[in-house]
C-alpha positions as MATLAB code, in Angstrom:
seq = 'XXXXXXXXXXXXXXXXXXXXXXXXXXXXXXXXXXXXXXXXXXXXXXXXXXXXXXXXXXXXXXXXXXXXXXXXXXXXXXXXXXXXXXXXXXXXXXXXXXXXXXXXXXXXXXXXXXXXXXXXXXXXXXXXXXXXXXXXXXXXXXXXXXXXXXXXXXXXXXXXXXXXXXXXXXXXXXXXXXXXXXXXXXXXXXXXXXXXXXXXXXXXXXXXXXXXXXXXXXXXXXXXXXXXXXXXXXXXXXXXXXXXXXXXXXXXXXXXXXXXXXXXXXXXXXXXXXXXXXXXXXXXXXXXXXXXXXXXXXXXXXXXXXXXXXXXXXXXXXXXXXXXXXXXXXXXXXXXXXXXXXXXXXXXXXXXXXXXXXXXXXXXXXXXXXXXXXXXXXXXXXXXXXXXXXXXXXXXXXXXXXXXXXXXXXXXXXXXXXXXXXXXXXX';
ca = [
      60.342   79.509  110.820;
      63.931   79.295  111.506;
      66.710   80.349  109.741;
      68.351   76.982  108.652;
      64.410   76.227  107.283;
      64.493   79.080  104.964;
      68.167   78.536  103.855;
      67.017   74.985  102.970;
      64.417   76.096  100.953;
      65.889   79.368   98.868;
      69.225   77.142   98.772;
      71.099   79.833  100.475;
      74.582   78.361  101.762;
      76.319   80.340  104.405;
      76.585   80.570  108.646;
      78.086   83.819  108.368;
      76.992   86.706  111.191;
      76.460   89.049  109.021;
      74.150   86.965  106.359;
      72.286   85.785  109.028;
      71.295   89.318  110.393;
      70.272   90.296  106.749;
      68.199   87.417  106.661;
      66.753   87.536  110.204;
      65.568   91.287  108.754;
      64.015   89.842  105.650;
      61.379   87.315  108.255;
      60.780   90.362  110.321;
      59.726   92.559  107.655;
      57.994   90.009  105.630;
      54.983   90.257  107.571;
      53.884   94.022  106.652;
      53.758   95.942  103.625;
      56.759   98.007  104.218;
      58.246   99.007  101.505;
      61.670   97.145  101.529;
      65.264   98.507   99.871;
      67.821   95.767   99.467;
      71.314   96.816   99.289;
      74.802   95.033   97.685;
      77.069   94.142   95.003;
      76.109   92.322   92.104;
      75.844   89.081   92.122;
      75.043   88.399   96.572;
      71.863   87.652   95.915;
      69.452   90.252   96.300;
      66.720   88.612   94.439;
      66.761   86.030   96.512;
      65.826   87.921   99.673;
      63.243   89.461   97.587;
      61.477   86.238   97.181;
      61.967   85.262  100.808;
      59.724   88.577  101.672;
      57.290   87.805   99.349;
      56.898   83.761   99.889;
      56.485   84.734  103.764;
      54.233   87.541  103.122;
      50.245   87.836  103.140;
      50.848   88.351   99.676;
      52.411   84.770   98.970;
      49.493   83.459   96.519;
      49.574   86.567   94.904;
      51.693   87.687   91.533;
      55.356   88.556   91.940;
      56.993   89.918   89.408;
      61.380   91.295   88.802;
      61.773   94.109   87.085;
      65.513   94.945   85.784;
      65.537   98.864   85.697;
      68.590   98.949   84.134;
      67.722   96.433   81.179;
      64.367   98.551   80.099;
      65.365  101.841   77.954;
      64.490  105.261   78.860;
      61.812  105.707   76.448;
      59.879  102.488   77.722;
      60.071  101.910   80.718;
      56.751  104.532   81.389;
      55.121  102.267   79.725;
      56.524   98.969   81.018;
      55.484   99.905   84.807;
      52.408  101.853   84.213;
      50.993  101.069   80.852;
      49.772  103.050   77.819;
      46.842  103.831   76.033;
      46.292  102.965   72.464;
      48.421  105.907   70.244;
      50.023  107.329   73.231;
      53.378  106.948   71.148;
      54.484  105.985   67.873;
      53.980  102.111   67.826;
      51.654  101.742   70.414;
      48.890  100.013   68.444;
      46.684   99.218   71.408;
      46.266   99.789   75.217;
      48.436   98.358   77.284;
      48.529   96.945   81.338;
      51.542   98.188   83.398;
      53.379   95.687   85.956;
      51.691   98.130   88.581;
      48.635   97.150   87.003;
      48.730   93.206   86.393;
      50.716   92.490   89.788;
      47.870   94.417   91.645;
      47.816   92.730   95.430;
      51.238   90.913   95.012;
      54.617   92.394   95.073;
      56.720   93.767   92.563;
      60.991   93.845   93.023;
      62.516   96.761   91.282;
      66.134   95.797   90.851;
      68.639   98.111   90.078;
      66.734  101.109   91.162;
      69.376  103.644   90.685;
      69.116  103.096   87.108;
      65.351  104.319   86.854;
      65.230  108.052   85.009;
      64.378  111.120   87.147;
      60.868  111.296   85.667;
      59.779  107.657   86.298;
      61.015  108.192   89.807;
      58.791  110.878   90.424;
      55.799  108.663   89.296;
      56.866  105.854   91.196;
      56.865  107.958   94.328;
      53.314  108.712   93.469;
      52.432  105.272   93.563;
      54.286  104.846   96.769;
      52.387  107.332   98.520;
      49.290  107.273   97.471;
      48.878  104.106   95.652;
      47.875  106.012   92.512;
      49.484  106.187   88.864;
      48.195  106.811   85.476;
      48.856  105.224   81.871;
      50.874  107.032   79.431;
      48.796  108.862   77.363;
      45.845  108.810   79.632;
      44.443  111.114   82.298;
      42.619  108.544   84.091;
      43.793  107.985   87.670;
      43.851  104.153   88.347;
      44.348  102.697   92.099;
      46.518   99.969   92.560;
      47.560   97.726   95.543;
      51.131   96.558   95.434;
      54.276   95.765   97.487;
      57.377   97.419   95.917;
      61.029   95.754   97.419;
      63.650   97.632   95.385;
      67.173   96.788   95.385;
      70.578   98.415   93.983;
      74.627   97.936   94.242;
      74.596  101.693   94.204;
      74.944  104.283   97.447;
      71.686  105.785   96.857;
      72.407  108.198   99.177;
      75.580  109.559   97.048;
      73.384  109.519   94.179;
      70.957  111.894   95.713;
      73.784  114.057   97.179;
      74.466  114.551   93.215;
      71.099  115.079   92.077;
      70.951  111.940   90.485;
      68.176  110.077   92.423;
      65.456  111.600   94.097;
      65.929  112.377   97.562;
      62.482  111.810   98.972;
      61.796  108.580   96.992;
      65.337  107.648   98.938;
      63.756  107.930  102.146;
      60.825  106.309  101.074;
      61.980  103.256   99.703;
      64.360  102.852  102.863;
      61.801  102.074  105.115;
      63.538   98.805  105.976;
      66.801   98.529  104.243;
      68.861   95.327  104.154;
      72.380   95.071  103.619;
      73.448   92.080  102.066;
      77.188   91.153  102.551;
      79.576   90.713  100.255;
      81.050   87.245   99.169;
      84.782   88.826  100.579;
      83.101   90.162  103.938;
      81.835   86.103  104.776;
      85.064   84.418  103.746;
      84.169   81.265  106.100;
      81.080   80.769  103.822;
      83.515   80.140  100.703;
      84.542   76.428  100.943;
      80.831   75.317  101.549;
      79.686   77.542   98.490;
      82.456   76.059   96.482;
      81.744   72.618   97.210;
      77.934   72.836   96.893;
      78.617   74.208   93.470;
      81.197   71.566   92.330;
      79.026   69.190   93.782;
      76.028   70.149   91.953;
      77.935   69.927   88.687;
      79.098   66.690   89.569;
      75.824   65.183   90.181;
      74.622   66.771   86.764;
      77.110   65.241   84.623;
      78.062   62.044   86.600;
      81.576   62.850   87.357;
      83.633   63.020   90.813;
      83.324   66.345   92.087;
      86.735   68.274   93.045;
      87.784   68.541   96.282;
      90.720   71.614   97.520;
      93.677   70.922   99.239;
      94.532   72.914  102.615;
      96.655   75.318  100.739;
      93.925   75.968   97.870;
      91.332   76.238  100.367;
      93.101   79.441  102.074;
      93.835   81.123   98.533;
      90.432   80.599   97.536;
      88.960   82.651  100.940;
      91.512   85.352  100.470;
      90.565   85.754   96.922;
      88.225   89.170   96.841;
      85.429   88.058   94.440;
      84.438   90.792   92.871;
      81.506   88.950   90.921;
      80.741   87.451   94.221;
      78.582   84.400   94.255;
      78.209   84.705   90.362;
      82.076   84.108   90.361;
      82.348   81.620   92.684;
      80.026   79.471   91.085;
      81.265   80.171   87.457;
      84.813   79.171   89.050;
      83.503   76.571   90.199;
      82.284   74.644   87.263;
      85.357   76.009   85.292;
      87.686   74.141   87.128;
      85.307   70.668   87.494;
      85.668   70.737   83.597;
      89.205   71.715   83.072;
      91.442   70.759   86.268;
      93.564   67.467   85.991;
      93.470   67.074   89.348;
      90.914   65.374   91.929;
      92.287   66.806   94.622;
      93.072   70.953   93.826;
      96.614   72.430   94.501;
      97.558   75.401   95.147;
      99.339   75.819   91.960;
      96.455   74.386   90.186;
      93.993   77.034   91.744;
      96.136   79.882   90.569;
      95.706   78.987   87.226;
      92.214   79.821   87.078;
      92.446   82.926   89.509;
      92.600   86.076   87.436;
      95.882   87.587   87.607;
      95.171   90.948   88.098;
      93.858   89.841   91.636;
      96.176   87.594   92.749;
      99.626   89.639   93.137;
      97.428   92.098   95.095;
      95.059   90.344   97.244;
      96.181   86.645   97.491;
      98.699   85.887  100.338;
     101.416   83.872  100.579;
     101.332   81.109  102.915;
     103.376   80.885  106.133;
     105.081   77.947  105.028;
     105.982   78.518  101.352;
     109.605   78.841  100.142;
     108.367   80.808   96.908;
     110.650   84.375   97.232;
     109.670   84.784   93.665;
     106.688   87.112   95.096;
     107.563   89.581   97.441;
     104.433   91.718   97.064;
     102.707   88.882   98.528;
     103.807   90.448  102.160;
     101.209   91.195  104.719;
     100.817   94.775  105.129;
      99.076   94.824  108.217;
     102.338   92.522  109.501;
     104.736   95.212  108.457;
     102.700   97.809  110.105;
     102.346   95.813  113.149;
     106.032   95.399  113.312;
     106.849   99.062  112.671;
     104.758  100.373  115.499;
     106.381   97.433  118.012;
     110.032   98.523  116.899;
     108.731  102.030  117.391;
     107.710  101.567  121.004;
     110.836   99.001  121.880;
     113.103  102.472  120.681;
     111.317  104.695  123.045;
     111.391  102.275  125.813;
     115.402  102.126  125.573;
     115.447  105.476  125.368;
     113.394  105.712  128.500;
     115.849  103.259  130.272;
     118.880  105.151  128.956;
     117.555  108.498  130.309;
     116.880  107.098  133.817;
     120.177  105.353  134.071;
     121.822  108.859  133.393;
     119.992  110.590  136.178;
     121.320  107.688  138.454;
     124.664  108.199  137.617;
     125.721  111.413  135.572;
     129.210  110.306  134.607;
     127.390  108.404  131.922;
     126.072  110.945  130.611;
     129.336  111.964  128.345;
     129.214  108.126  127.356;
     125.654  108.093  126.488;
     125.689  111.099  124.369;
     128.585  109.728  122.038;
     126.751  106.711  121.718;
     123.281  108.347  120.704;
     125.110  111.059  118.676;
     126.646  108.259  116.125;
     123.130  105.787  116.398;
     121.445  109.216  114.846;
     124.121  110.147  112.373;
     124.214  105.868  111.261;
     120.269  106.122  111.227;
     120.506  109.451  109.074;
     122.803  108.054  106.816;
     121.213  105.094  106.056;
     117.431  106.578  106.135;
     115.909  106.325  102.277;
     112.575  108.372  103.387;
     114.356  111.344  104.093;
     113.000  111.910  107.737;
     115.169  113.119  110.283;
     115.588  112.164  114.036;
     113.774  114.985  116.435;
     116.338  115.937  118.943;
     115.106  116.838  122.640;
     114.730  120.065  123.298;
     115.638  122.551  126.394;
     113.014  122.085  129.442;
     112.967  125.909  131.341;
     114.725  125.768  134.420;
     112.675  126.488  137.811;
     113.900  127.533  141.293;
     114.322  124.236  142.212;
     116.072  122.862  138.752;
     119.595  121.212  139.145;
     121.227  121.017  135.709;
     122.440  117.826  134.761;
     124.589  117.107  131.736;
     122.966  114.918  129.702;
     122.035  114.631  125.422;
     121.879  117.701  124.749;
     122.282  119.808  121.562;
     125.368  121.518  120.635;
     127.000  122.967  124.200;
     123.622  123.520  126.142;
     122.981  121.071  128.400;
     119.894  119.188  129.125;
     118.047  121.189  132.582;
     116.050  118.909  134.522;
     113.570  119.290  137.503;
     114.733  116.564  139.453;
     111.725  117.406  141.753;
     109.588  116.469  138.882;
     110.681  112.977  138.562;
     109.023  111.197  141.308;
     105.555  112.442  140.150;
     105.957  112.333  136.478;
     104.013  109.853  133.969;
     105.085  108.243  131.318;
     102.602  108.553  127.832;
     103.040  105.741  125.631;
     102.291  106.485  121.867;
      98.827  104.972  120.721;
      99.257  101.798  119.065;
      95.347  101.502  118.238;
      95.267  100.091  114.649;
      91.692  102.222  114.267;
      93.813  105.491  114.639;
      96.517  104.809  112.266;
      93.620  103.350  109.889;
      92.026  106.831  110.024;
      95.273  108.582  109.422;
      96.267  106.690  106.481;
      92.926  107.416  105.100;
      93.295  111.234  105.562;
      96.933  111.077  104.222;
      95.552  109.229  101.123;
      93.030  111.985  100.760;
      94.997  115.013  100.751;
      97.786  113.119   98.592;
      94.808  112.506   96.047;
      93.386  115.780   96.641;
      90.469  114.584   97.792;
      89.711  112.026   94.912;
      88.074  108.829   96.586;
      88.611  106.301   93.547;
      92.582  107.245   93.285;
      92.520  107.168   97.276;
      90.810  103.907   97.448;
      93.181  102.452   94.946;
      95.982  103.394   96.845;
      94.968  102.409   99.866;
      94.351   99.102   98.309;
      90.636   99.026   99.241;
      87.481   99.463   97.155;
      85.746  102.862   96.845;
      82.759  101.525   98.412;
      84.817  100.705  101.712;
      86.200  103.932  101.601;
      83.371  105.652  101.825;
      81.984  103.576  104.513;
      85.171  103.973  106.696;
      84.936  107.753  105.998;
      81.277  107.763  107.447;
      82.911  105.676  110.218;
      85.226  107.843  111.683;
      83.264  110.897  110.712;
      86.355  112.399  108.263;
      85.518  115.387  106.105;
      86.893  115.526  102.605;
];
């Protein structure tokens, strides 16, 4: 079965590479009995992936049950999953089968597995390794044949390192990990999903679907959607009910977006004349401009240096010009940074003293023999290097506190954690 057929069958909208890769992994692992760990933020549709795996497996005609581990009280989760005997605890007036017993031969989906108590984790590990479990209040070992699909919106490896999740259970669950991308990581799918939700709403209530203007479409794609697909659906339905425009403008759309995200995340359109929101400036473009200006300055200095070498009589004029320029720059520099003056190059037997831009009364000595064999090394403008440098500075500034560093950098804590792993940065 191809991916498009699966999307149509389970109502999945989108064509981003990350989404397609996750779906392809789910299809491949479905035919096996391997344990699967689905990772993704809240609202990305992790349960749909568990249904796809079950529906395409050999167990598709057997029971499937979804259990939210975070919604079951700690005192009763063992009884819910593994059952209990009569009189095992107060209120246990009858014996009861647990999910692992009733779903024998089928699939159980354990959502929010990171919220499972440590004691229950030990019981689950035994089921995964041996297929055996014991009811609460019983000493009889029972067998079960259940495929486990787990899901979490947390980084379980971090929980394991902090002692809040069993490491052996983590590695047993993550036999095949599937990472479902957040909605902000597949921006090209946002207009498609919005269109789907407003059309569904219009068909349900016999109205005309709202359409997006080009400006509104760009703003919608740039919104971070912390609630992912669930938040987008709520937004589409809210707009369908309250909007007075058939074609939604950018101003009307902003009325429905939370203000706390508008100032930090929404862009200014290229042709927008509103200057009341300078905070919308694109930080990456500012960095690019800074880097290119620095490169331009270095290139100009090189040209001036070579001109002085060709005509030493220009040294006095250049020195005076450079001195005045540096004084001007220092006087107008608000960050307290100071220019770095060139030092003195050690002389050799073949050194010819040339009075170029020096410090004080000491000339800058230049070996003319080396001028024909020099290599020009330009400053690195690699964005990844600069990104790594900014992350290290942010961590030092906030004394290793990831949450504060991520907020300062304008990224999520999860993204910061991924960047730390990607660049191999030690905290």
